[in-house]
XYZ file of C-alpha atoms in Angstrom:
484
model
C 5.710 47.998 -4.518
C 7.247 45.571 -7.197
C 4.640 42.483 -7.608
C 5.476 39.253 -5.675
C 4.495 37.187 -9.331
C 7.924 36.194 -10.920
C 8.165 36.704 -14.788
C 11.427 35.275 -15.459
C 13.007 32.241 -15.384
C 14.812 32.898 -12.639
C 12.325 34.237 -10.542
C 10.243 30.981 -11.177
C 12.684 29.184 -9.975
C 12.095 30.801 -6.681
C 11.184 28.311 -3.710
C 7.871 26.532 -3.937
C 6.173 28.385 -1.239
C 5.208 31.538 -1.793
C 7.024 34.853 -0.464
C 5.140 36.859 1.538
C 5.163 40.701 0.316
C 4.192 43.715 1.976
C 0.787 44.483 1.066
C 0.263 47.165 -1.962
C 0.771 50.649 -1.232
C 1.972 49.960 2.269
C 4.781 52.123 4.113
C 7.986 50.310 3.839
C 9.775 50.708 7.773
C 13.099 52.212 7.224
C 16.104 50.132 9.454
C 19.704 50.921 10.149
C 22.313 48.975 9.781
C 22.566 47.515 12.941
C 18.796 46.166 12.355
C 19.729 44.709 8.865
C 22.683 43.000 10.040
C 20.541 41.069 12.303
C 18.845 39.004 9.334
C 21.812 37.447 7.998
C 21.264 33.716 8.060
C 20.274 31.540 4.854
C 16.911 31.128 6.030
C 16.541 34.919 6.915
C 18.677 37.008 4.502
C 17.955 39.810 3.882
C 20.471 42.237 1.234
C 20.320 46.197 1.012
C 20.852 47.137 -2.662
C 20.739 51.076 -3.574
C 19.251 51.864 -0.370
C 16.291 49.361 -1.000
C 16.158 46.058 1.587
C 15.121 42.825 -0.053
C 14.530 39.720 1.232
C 16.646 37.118 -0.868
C 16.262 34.116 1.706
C 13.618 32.091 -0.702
C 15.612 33.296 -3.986
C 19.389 32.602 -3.196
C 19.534 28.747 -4.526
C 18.314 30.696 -7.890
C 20.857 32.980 -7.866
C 22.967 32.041 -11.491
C 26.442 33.350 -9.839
C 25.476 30.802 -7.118
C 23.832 30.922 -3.521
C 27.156 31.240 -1.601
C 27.486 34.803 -3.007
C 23.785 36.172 -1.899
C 24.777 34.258 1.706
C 28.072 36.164 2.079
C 25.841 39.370 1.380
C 23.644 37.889 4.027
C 22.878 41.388 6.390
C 24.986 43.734 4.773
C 24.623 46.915 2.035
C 25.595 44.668 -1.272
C 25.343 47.627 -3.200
C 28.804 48.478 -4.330
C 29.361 44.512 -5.271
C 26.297 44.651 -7.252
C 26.952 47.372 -9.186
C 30.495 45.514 -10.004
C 29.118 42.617 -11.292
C 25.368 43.769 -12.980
C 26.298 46.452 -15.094
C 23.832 47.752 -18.087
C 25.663 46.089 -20.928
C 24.837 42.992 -22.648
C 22.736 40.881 -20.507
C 24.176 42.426 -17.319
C 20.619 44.434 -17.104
C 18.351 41.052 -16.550
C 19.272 41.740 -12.514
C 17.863 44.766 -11.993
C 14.139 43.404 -13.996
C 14.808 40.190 -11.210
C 15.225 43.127 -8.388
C 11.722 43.881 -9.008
C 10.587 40.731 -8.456
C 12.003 40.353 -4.797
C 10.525 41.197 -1.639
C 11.396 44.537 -1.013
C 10.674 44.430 2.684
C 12.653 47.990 3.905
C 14.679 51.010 2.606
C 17.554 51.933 4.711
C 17.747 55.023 7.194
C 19.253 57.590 5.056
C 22.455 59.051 5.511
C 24.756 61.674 3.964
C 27.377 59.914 1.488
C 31.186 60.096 2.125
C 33.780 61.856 -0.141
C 35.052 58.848 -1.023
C 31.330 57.318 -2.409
C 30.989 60.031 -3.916
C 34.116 59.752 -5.779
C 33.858 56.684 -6.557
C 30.390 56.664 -7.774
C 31.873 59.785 -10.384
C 34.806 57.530 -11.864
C 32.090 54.434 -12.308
C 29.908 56.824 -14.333
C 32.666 58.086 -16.087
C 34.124 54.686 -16.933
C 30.761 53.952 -18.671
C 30.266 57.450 -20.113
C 33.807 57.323 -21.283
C 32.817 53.623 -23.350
C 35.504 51.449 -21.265
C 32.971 48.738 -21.252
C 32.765 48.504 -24.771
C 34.900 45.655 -26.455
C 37.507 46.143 -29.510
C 36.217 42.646 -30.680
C 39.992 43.313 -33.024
C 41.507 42.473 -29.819
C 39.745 38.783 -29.165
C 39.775 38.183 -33.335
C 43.634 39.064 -32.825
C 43.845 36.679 -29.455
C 41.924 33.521 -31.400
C 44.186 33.529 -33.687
C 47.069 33.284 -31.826
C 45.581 30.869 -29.260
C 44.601 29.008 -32.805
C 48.639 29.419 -34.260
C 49.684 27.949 -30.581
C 47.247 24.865 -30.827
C 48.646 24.213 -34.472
C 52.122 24.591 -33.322
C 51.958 21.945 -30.606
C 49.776 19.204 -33.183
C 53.256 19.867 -35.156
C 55.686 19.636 -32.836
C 54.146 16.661 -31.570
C 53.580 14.986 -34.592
C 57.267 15.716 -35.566
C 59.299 15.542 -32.855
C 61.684 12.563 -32.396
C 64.078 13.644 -29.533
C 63.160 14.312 -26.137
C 64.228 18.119 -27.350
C 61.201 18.005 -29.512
C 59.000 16.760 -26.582
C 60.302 19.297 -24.391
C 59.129 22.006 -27.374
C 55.676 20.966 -27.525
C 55.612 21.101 -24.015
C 57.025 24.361 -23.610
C 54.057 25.759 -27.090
C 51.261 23.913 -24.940
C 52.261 25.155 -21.917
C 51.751 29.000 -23.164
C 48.700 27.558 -25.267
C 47.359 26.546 -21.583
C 47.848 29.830 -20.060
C 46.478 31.688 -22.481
C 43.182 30.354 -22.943
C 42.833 30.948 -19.524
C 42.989 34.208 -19.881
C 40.320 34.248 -22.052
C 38.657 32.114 -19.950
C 38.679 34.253 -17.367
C 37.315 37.085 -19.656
C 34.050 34.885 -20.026
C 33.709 34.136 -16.558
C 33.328 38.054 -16.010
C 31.052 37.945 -19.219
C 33.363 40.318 -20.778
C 33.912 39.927 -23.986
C 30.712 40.222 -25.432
C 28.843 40.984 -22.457
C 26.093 38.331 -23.203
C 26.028 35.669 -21.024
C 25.362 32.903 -23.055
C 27.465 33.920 -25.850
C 30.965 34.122 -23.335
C 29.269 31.526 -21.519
C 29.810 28.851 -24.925
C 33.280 30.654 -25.891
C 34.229 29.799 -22.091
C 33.662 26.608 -22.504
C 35.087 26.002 -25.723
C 38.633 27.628 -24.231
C 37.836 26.088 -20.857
C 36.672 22.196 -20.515
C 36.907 21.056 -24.259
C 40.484 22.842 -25.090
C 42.281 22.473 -21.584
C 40.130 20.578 -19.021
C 39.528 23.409 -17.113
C 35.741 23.238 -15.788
C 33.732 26.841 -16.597
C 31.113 25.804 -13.670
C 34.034 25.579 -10.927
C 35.737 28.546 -12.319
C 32.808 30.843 -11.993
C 31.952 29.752 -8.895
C 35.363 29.938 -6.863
C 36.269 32.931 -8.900
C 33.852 34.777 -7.774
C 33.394 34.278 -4.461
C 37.116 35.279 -4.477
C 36.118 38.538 -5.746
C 33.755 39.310 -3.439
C 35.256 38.303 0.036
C 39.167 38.892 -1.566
C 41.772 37.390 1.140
C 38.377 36.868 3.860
C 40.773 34.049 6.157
C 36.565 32.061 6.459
C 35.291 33.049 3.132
C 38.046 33.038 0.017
C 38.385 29.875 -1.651
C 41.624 31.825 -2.958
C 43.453 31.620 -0.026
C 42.314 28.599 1.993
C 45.240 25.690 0.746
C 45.985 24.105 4.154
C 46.996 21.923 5.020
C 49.789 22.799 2.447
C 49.895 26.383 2.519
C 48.830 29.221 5.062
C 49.691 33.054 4.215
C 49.348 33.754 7.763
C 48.645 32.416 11.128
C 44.963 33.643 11.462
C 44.614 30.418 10.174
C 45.445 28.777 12.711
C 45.768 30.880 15.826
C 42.817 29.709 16.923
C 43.339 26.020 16.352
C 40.996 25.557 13.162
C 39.440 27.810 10.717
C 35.395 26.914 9.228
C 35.730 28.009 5.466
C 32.288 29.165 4.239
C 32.837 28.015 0.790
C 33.766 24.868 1.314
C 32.132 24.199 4.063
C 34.713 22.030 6.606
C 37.202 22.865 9.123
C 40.844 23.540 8.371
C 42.740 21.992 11.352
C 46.600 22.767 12.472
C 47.449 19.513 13.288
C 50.434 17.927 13.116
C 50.821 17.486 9.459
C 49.207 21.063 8.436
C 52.346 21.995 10.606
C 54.850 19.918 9.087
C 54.181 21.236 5.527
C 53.339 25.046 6.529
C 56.424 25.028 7.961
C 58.348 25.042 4.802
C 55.663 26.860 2.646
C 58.119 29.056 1.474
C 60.384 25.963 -0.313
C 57.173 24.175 -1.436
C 55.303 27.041 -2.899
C 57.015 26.654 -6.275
C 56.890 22.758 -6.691
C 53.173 22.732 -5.782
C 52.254 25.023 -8.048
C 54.113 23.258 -11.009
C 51.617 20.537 -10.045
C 48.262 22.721 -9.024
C 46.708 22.742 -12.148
C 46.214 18.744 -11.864
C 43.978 19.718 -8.818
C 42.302 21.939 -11.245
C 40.509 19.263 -13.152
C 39.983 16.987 -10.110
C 37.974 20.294 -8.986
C 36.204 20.701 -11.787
C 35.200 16.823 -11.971
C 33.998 16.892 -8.112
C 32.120 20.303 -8.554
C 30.364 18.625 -11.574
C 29.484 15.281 -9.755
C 27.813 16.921 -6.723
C 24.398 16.716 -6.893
C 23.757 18.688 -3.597
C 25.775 22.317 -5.905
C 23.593 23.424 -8.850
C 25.630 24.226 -11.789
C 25.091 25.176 -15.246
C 25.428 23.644 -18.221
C 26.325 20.584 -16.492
C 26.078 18.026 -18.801
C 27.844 20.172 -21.741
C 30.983 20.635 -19.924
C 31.241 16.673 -18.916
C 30.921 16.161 -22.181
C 33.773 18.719 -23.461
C 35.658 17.275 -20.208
C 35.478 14.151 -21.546
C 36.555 15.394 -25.116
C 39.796 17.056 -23.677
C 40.941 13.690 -22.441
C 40.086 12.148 -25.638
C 41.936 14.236 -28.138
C 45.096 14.850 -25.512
C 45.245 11.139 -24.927
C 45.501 10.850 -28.689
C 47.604 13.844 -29.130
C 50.269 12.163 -26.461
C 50.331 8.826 -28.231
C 51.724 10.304 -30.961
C 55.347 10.479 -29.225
C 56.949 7.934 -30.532
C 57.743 7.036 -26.509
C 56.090 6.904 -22.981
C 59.208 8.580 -22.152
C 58.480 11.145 -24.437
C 54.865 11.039 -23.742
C 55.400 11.946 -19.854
C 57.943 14.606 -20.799
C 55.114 16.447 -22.673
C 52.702 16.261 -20.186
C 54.273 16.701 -17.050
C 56.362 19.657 -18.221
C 53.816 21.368 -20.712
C 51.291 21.563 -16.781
C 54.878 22.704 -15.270
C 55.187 25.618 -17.252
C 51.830 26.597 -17.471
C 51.915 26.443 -13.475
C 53.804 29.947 -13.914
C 49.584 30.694 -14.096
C 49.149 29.996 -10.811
C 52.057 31.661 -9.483
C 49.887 34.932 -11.321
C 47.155 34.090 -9.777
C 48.507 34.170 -5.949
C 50.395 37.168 -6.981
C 48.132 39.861 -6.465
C 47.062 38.667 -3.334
C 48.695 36.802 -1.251
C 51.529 38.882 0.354
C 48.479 41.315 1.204
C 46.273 41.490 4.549
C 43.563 39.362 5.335
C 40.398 39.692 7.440
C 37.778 37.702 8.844
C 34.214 37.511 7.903
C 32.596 38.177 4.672
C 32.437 42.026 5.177
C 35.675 44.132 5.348
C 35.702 46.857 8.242
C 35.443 50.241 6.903
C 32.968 53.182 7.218
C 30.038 52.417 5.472
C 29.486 52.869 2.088
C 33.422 52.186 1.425
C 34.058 48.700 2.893
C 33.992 46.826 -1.344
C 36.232 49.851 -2.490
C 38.483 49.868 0.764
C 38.697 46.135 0.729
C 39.736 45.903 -2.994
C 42.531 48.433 -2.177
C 43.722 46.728 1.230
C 43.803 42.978 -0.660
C 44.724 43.290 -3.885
C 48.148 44.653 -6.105
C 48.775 45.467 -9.514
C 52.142 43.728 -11.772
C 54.282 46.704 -13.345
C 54.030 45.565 -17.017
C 55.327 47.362 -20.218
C 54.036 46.891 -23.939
C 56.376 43.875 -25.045
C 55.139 41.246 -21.927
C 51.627 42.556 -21.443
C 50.163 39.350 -23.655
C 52.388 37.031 -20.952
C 49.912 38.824 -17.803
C 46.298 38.312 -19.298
C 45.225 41.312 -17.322
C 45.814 39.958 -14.573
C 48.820 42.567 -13.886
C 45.665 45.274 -13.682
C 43.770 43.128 -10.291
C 43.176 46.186 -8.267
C 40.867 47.870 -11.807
C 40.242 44.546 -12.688
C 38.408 43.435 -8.846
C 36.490 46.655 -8.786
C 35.514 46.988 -12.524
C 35.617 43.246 -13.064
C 33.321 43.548 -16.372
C 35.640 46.097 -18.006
C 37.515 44.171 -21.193
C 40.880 43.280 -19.911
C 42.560 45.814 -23.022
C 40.724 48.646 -21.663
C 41.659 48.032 -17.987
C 45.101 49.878 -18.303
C 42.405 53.261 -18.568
C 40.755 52.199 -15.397
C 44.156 51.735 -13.451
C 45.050 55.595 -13.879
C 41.648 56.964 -13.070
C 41.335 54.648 -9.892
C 45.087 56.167 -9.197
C 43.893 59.653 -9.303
C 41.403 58.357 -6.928
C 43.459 56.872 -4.893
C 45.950 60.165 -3.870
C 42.626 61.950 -2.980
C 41.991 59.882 -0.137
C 44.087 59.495 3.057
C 44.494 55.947 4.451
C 44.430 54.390 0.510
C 47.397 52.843 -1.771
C 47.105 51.699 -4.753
C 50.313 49.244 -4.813
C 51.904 48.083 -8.073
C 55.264 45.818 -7.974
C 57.637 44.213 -10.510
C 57.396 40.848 -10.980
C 60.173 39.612 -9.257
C 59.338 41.983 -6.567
C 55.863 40.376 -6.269
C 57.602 37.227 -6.077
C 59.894 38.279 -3.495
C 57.051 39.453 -1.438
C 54.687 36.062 -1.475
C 58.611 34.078 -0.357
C 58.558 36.513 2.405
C 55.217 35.986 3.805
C 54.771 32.526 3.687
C 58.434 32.058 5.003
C 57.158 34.437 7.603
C 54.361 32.221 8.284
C 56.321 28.997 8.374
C 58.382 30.716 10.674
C 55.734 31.064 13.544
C 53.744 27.759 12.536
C 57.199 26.113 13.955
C 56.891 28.324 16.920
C 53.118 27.498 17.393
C 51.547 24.235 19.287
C 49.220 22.001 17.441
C 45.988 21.224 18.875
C 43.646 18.476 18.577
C 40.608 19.660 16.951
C 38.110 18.943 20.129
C 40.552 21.168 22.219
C 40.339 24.359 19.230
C 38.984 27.366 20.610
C 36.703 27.135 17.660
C 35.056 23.746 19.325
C 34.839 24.945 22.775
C 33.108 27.929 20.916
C 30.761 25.809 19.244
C 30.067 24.130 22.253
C 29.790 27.528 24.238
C 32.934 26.753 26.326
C 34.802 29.588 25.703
């Protein structure tokens, strides 16, 4: 048995009383899945991880991704999710020394593994025989200094420009500048670039809250639950907008929705109706505005003292330092004309982000719960398949995607560098034709776009047909209430 005593700064961080651990040389009990399912509350949480049980209810405030993520995994096998996101490289290998420091209060009833596992399990070894987690650092030296070259561009434009043309230009250079760190942004979050947290964790924040407002902390924390409960109607932060924008009417065919992430109803009332009813003509104007809710996020997520975050006081004070030198930046226009013109239409352009973002995902199915239905073993692979799509890209706009055209390789090998992710694509194709029931969907752009104005005009379509309810008539409150 691992010892209870934690030797890591995590694992002192633990809750302050002790965890009880099954005495030394003691027979572990051996529980199905049926038994481990029935400790999945945040006081009693237990996670299977390689066929080992642990007991994570005293440890998951500790958890540096964040304690939402160990309570989605609350009862479940969290193998294939932690194998995703702890890999071996860089300081991806600190989880498995903290694994030995948890209660490890079962192992699971064996049982023989599926083709599909043991597929899958062959192309992850492969991808890190094969060195597809190693980084051309060429590629980021290359990316910094075009990210640099777009920075410069707009401090010239600005500084030059006399016309509202010339306003419109810097907007336009910013607006790329904006979307590109992002992408690199994004890189960090997934530690990889260099694959040591600390050292993505400063480069995020330098492309992140000092260089476009963007707060690292809220990132990491939305982002990931995202990529653990992809298009879950109660768990992804990814997909819960109302009451502006629905993708389809789970979310309100039974009068309200909880969300586990953010922790509050979402109610079809009357005005949740009003606007989801004409989704499909508001999508694009909202997100030419979203990334303004952005850095209201990131100020709210930093300003909560009941969510732990890292680094907390750093990134208020590159938050603050954004503001500082784009408020200074903007004055430069010779007018407030001018001024507004560069802001409002360099956060326009660099909405086309967002519309990337949904992309992928939200024309796809959703589910319920924080665990996809599939045989066991295969529910992270299946779900990855079932709620995510790749963009059809070709050399010349790859830079425009971020590698975020590659979300299907990208979700399941999230640590891969984005350059090497085109490599992971074809082997997870391969895959993919060996195994009935599984598609691994790539679209066009436009296509992609097509297929979001479809669903949520789809959507609005029966939210017109559908009756609002007041919340304390929901099925969800006569549920909580054990009416119904």
């Amino acid at each position: 048995m691992p010892p209870c005593q934690a030797e890591t700064e995590v694992t002192k961080r633990t809750a302050k009383a002790p965890i009880d651990c099954p005495a030394k040389g003691s027979k572990l009990p051996a529980i199905t899945p049926e038994e481990l399912a029935k400790h999945n509350k945040p006081d009693d949480n237990w996670i299977c991880i390689d066929n080992k049980v642990y007991d994570v209810s005293r440890w998951g405030a500790s958890h540096p991704g964040g304690q939402h993520l160990v309570e989605n995994a609350a009862g479940t096998d969290a193998s294939a999710v932690y194998h995703a996101f702890h890999t071996e490289h860089g300081s991806g290998g600190r989880s498995h020394k903290i694994l030995k420091h948890l209660p490890h209060v079962a192992n699971m009833v064996s049982r023989p593994q599926s083709k599909l596992e043991k597929d899958f399990d062959e192309v992850r070894r492969l991808i890190d025989e094969d060195g597809l987690y190693t980084t051309d650092m060429n590629y980021y030296y290359i990316m910094a200094v075009w990210i640099a070259s777009l920075l410069l561009s707009t401090i010239y434009l600005v500084l030059t420009a006399e016309t509202n043309v010339g306003a419109l230009a810097a907007a336009f250079v910013f607006g790329i500048f904006l979307q590109q760190c992002a992408f690199v942004g994004h890189d960090t979050a997934h530690n990889g670039i260099t694959h040591d947290r600390k050292t993505d964790m400063i480069i995020g924040v330098v492309v992140g809250p000092l260089l476009t407002g963007v707060s690292t902390a809220w990132w990491k924390r939305s982002h990931n639950a995202h990529h653990v409960v992809t298009n879950s109607v109660t768990h992804d932060p990814d997909i819960q907008h109302m009451p502006i924008i629905a993708i389809s009417p789970e979310f309100w065919s039974k009068g309200a929705v909880f969300s586990r992430y953010h922790l509050k109803w979402f109610v079809f009332d009357a005005p949740a109706k009003f606007l989801i009813s004409y989704q499909h003509l508001l999508f694009y104007p909202v997100m030419a505005f979203a990334r303004w809710n952005l850095y209201i996020q990131g100020f709210l997520l930093l300003l909560n003292p009941a969510i732990k975050t890292e680094w907390t006081r750093v990134e208020l004070c590159a938050l603050a330092s954004f503001w500082t030198w784009l408020s200074v930046l903007s004055s430069c226009l010779p007018t407030p004309w001018m001024q507004a013109i560069f802001l409002v239409v360099s956060h326009m352009f660099a909405g086309i982000l967002h519309v990337q973002i949904t992309l992928s995902h939200f024309s796809m199915p959703v589910y319920h719960g924080a665990t996809y239905k599939a045989p066991p073993g295969e529910e992270f692979v299946r779900q990855q398949f079932a709620t995510s799509m790749d963009v059809k890209t070709t050399w010349w706009n790859d830079w425009f995607h971020g590698g975020l055209q590659f979300q299907v390789a990208h979700h399941i090998f999230p640590r891969v560098p984005r350059h090497n992710l085109k490599q992971v694509q074809i082997r997870l194709e391969k895959m993919c034709s060996r195994h009935s029931g599984m598609e691994y969907k790539k679209v066009g752009w436009w296509e992609g776009n097509f297929e979001i104005y479809q669903t949520l005009r789809s959507a609005a379509l029966k939210a017109r047909a559908s009756k609002t309810v007041d919340f304390a008539e929901s099925e969800m409150w006569k549920a909580m209430c054990a009416e119904g």
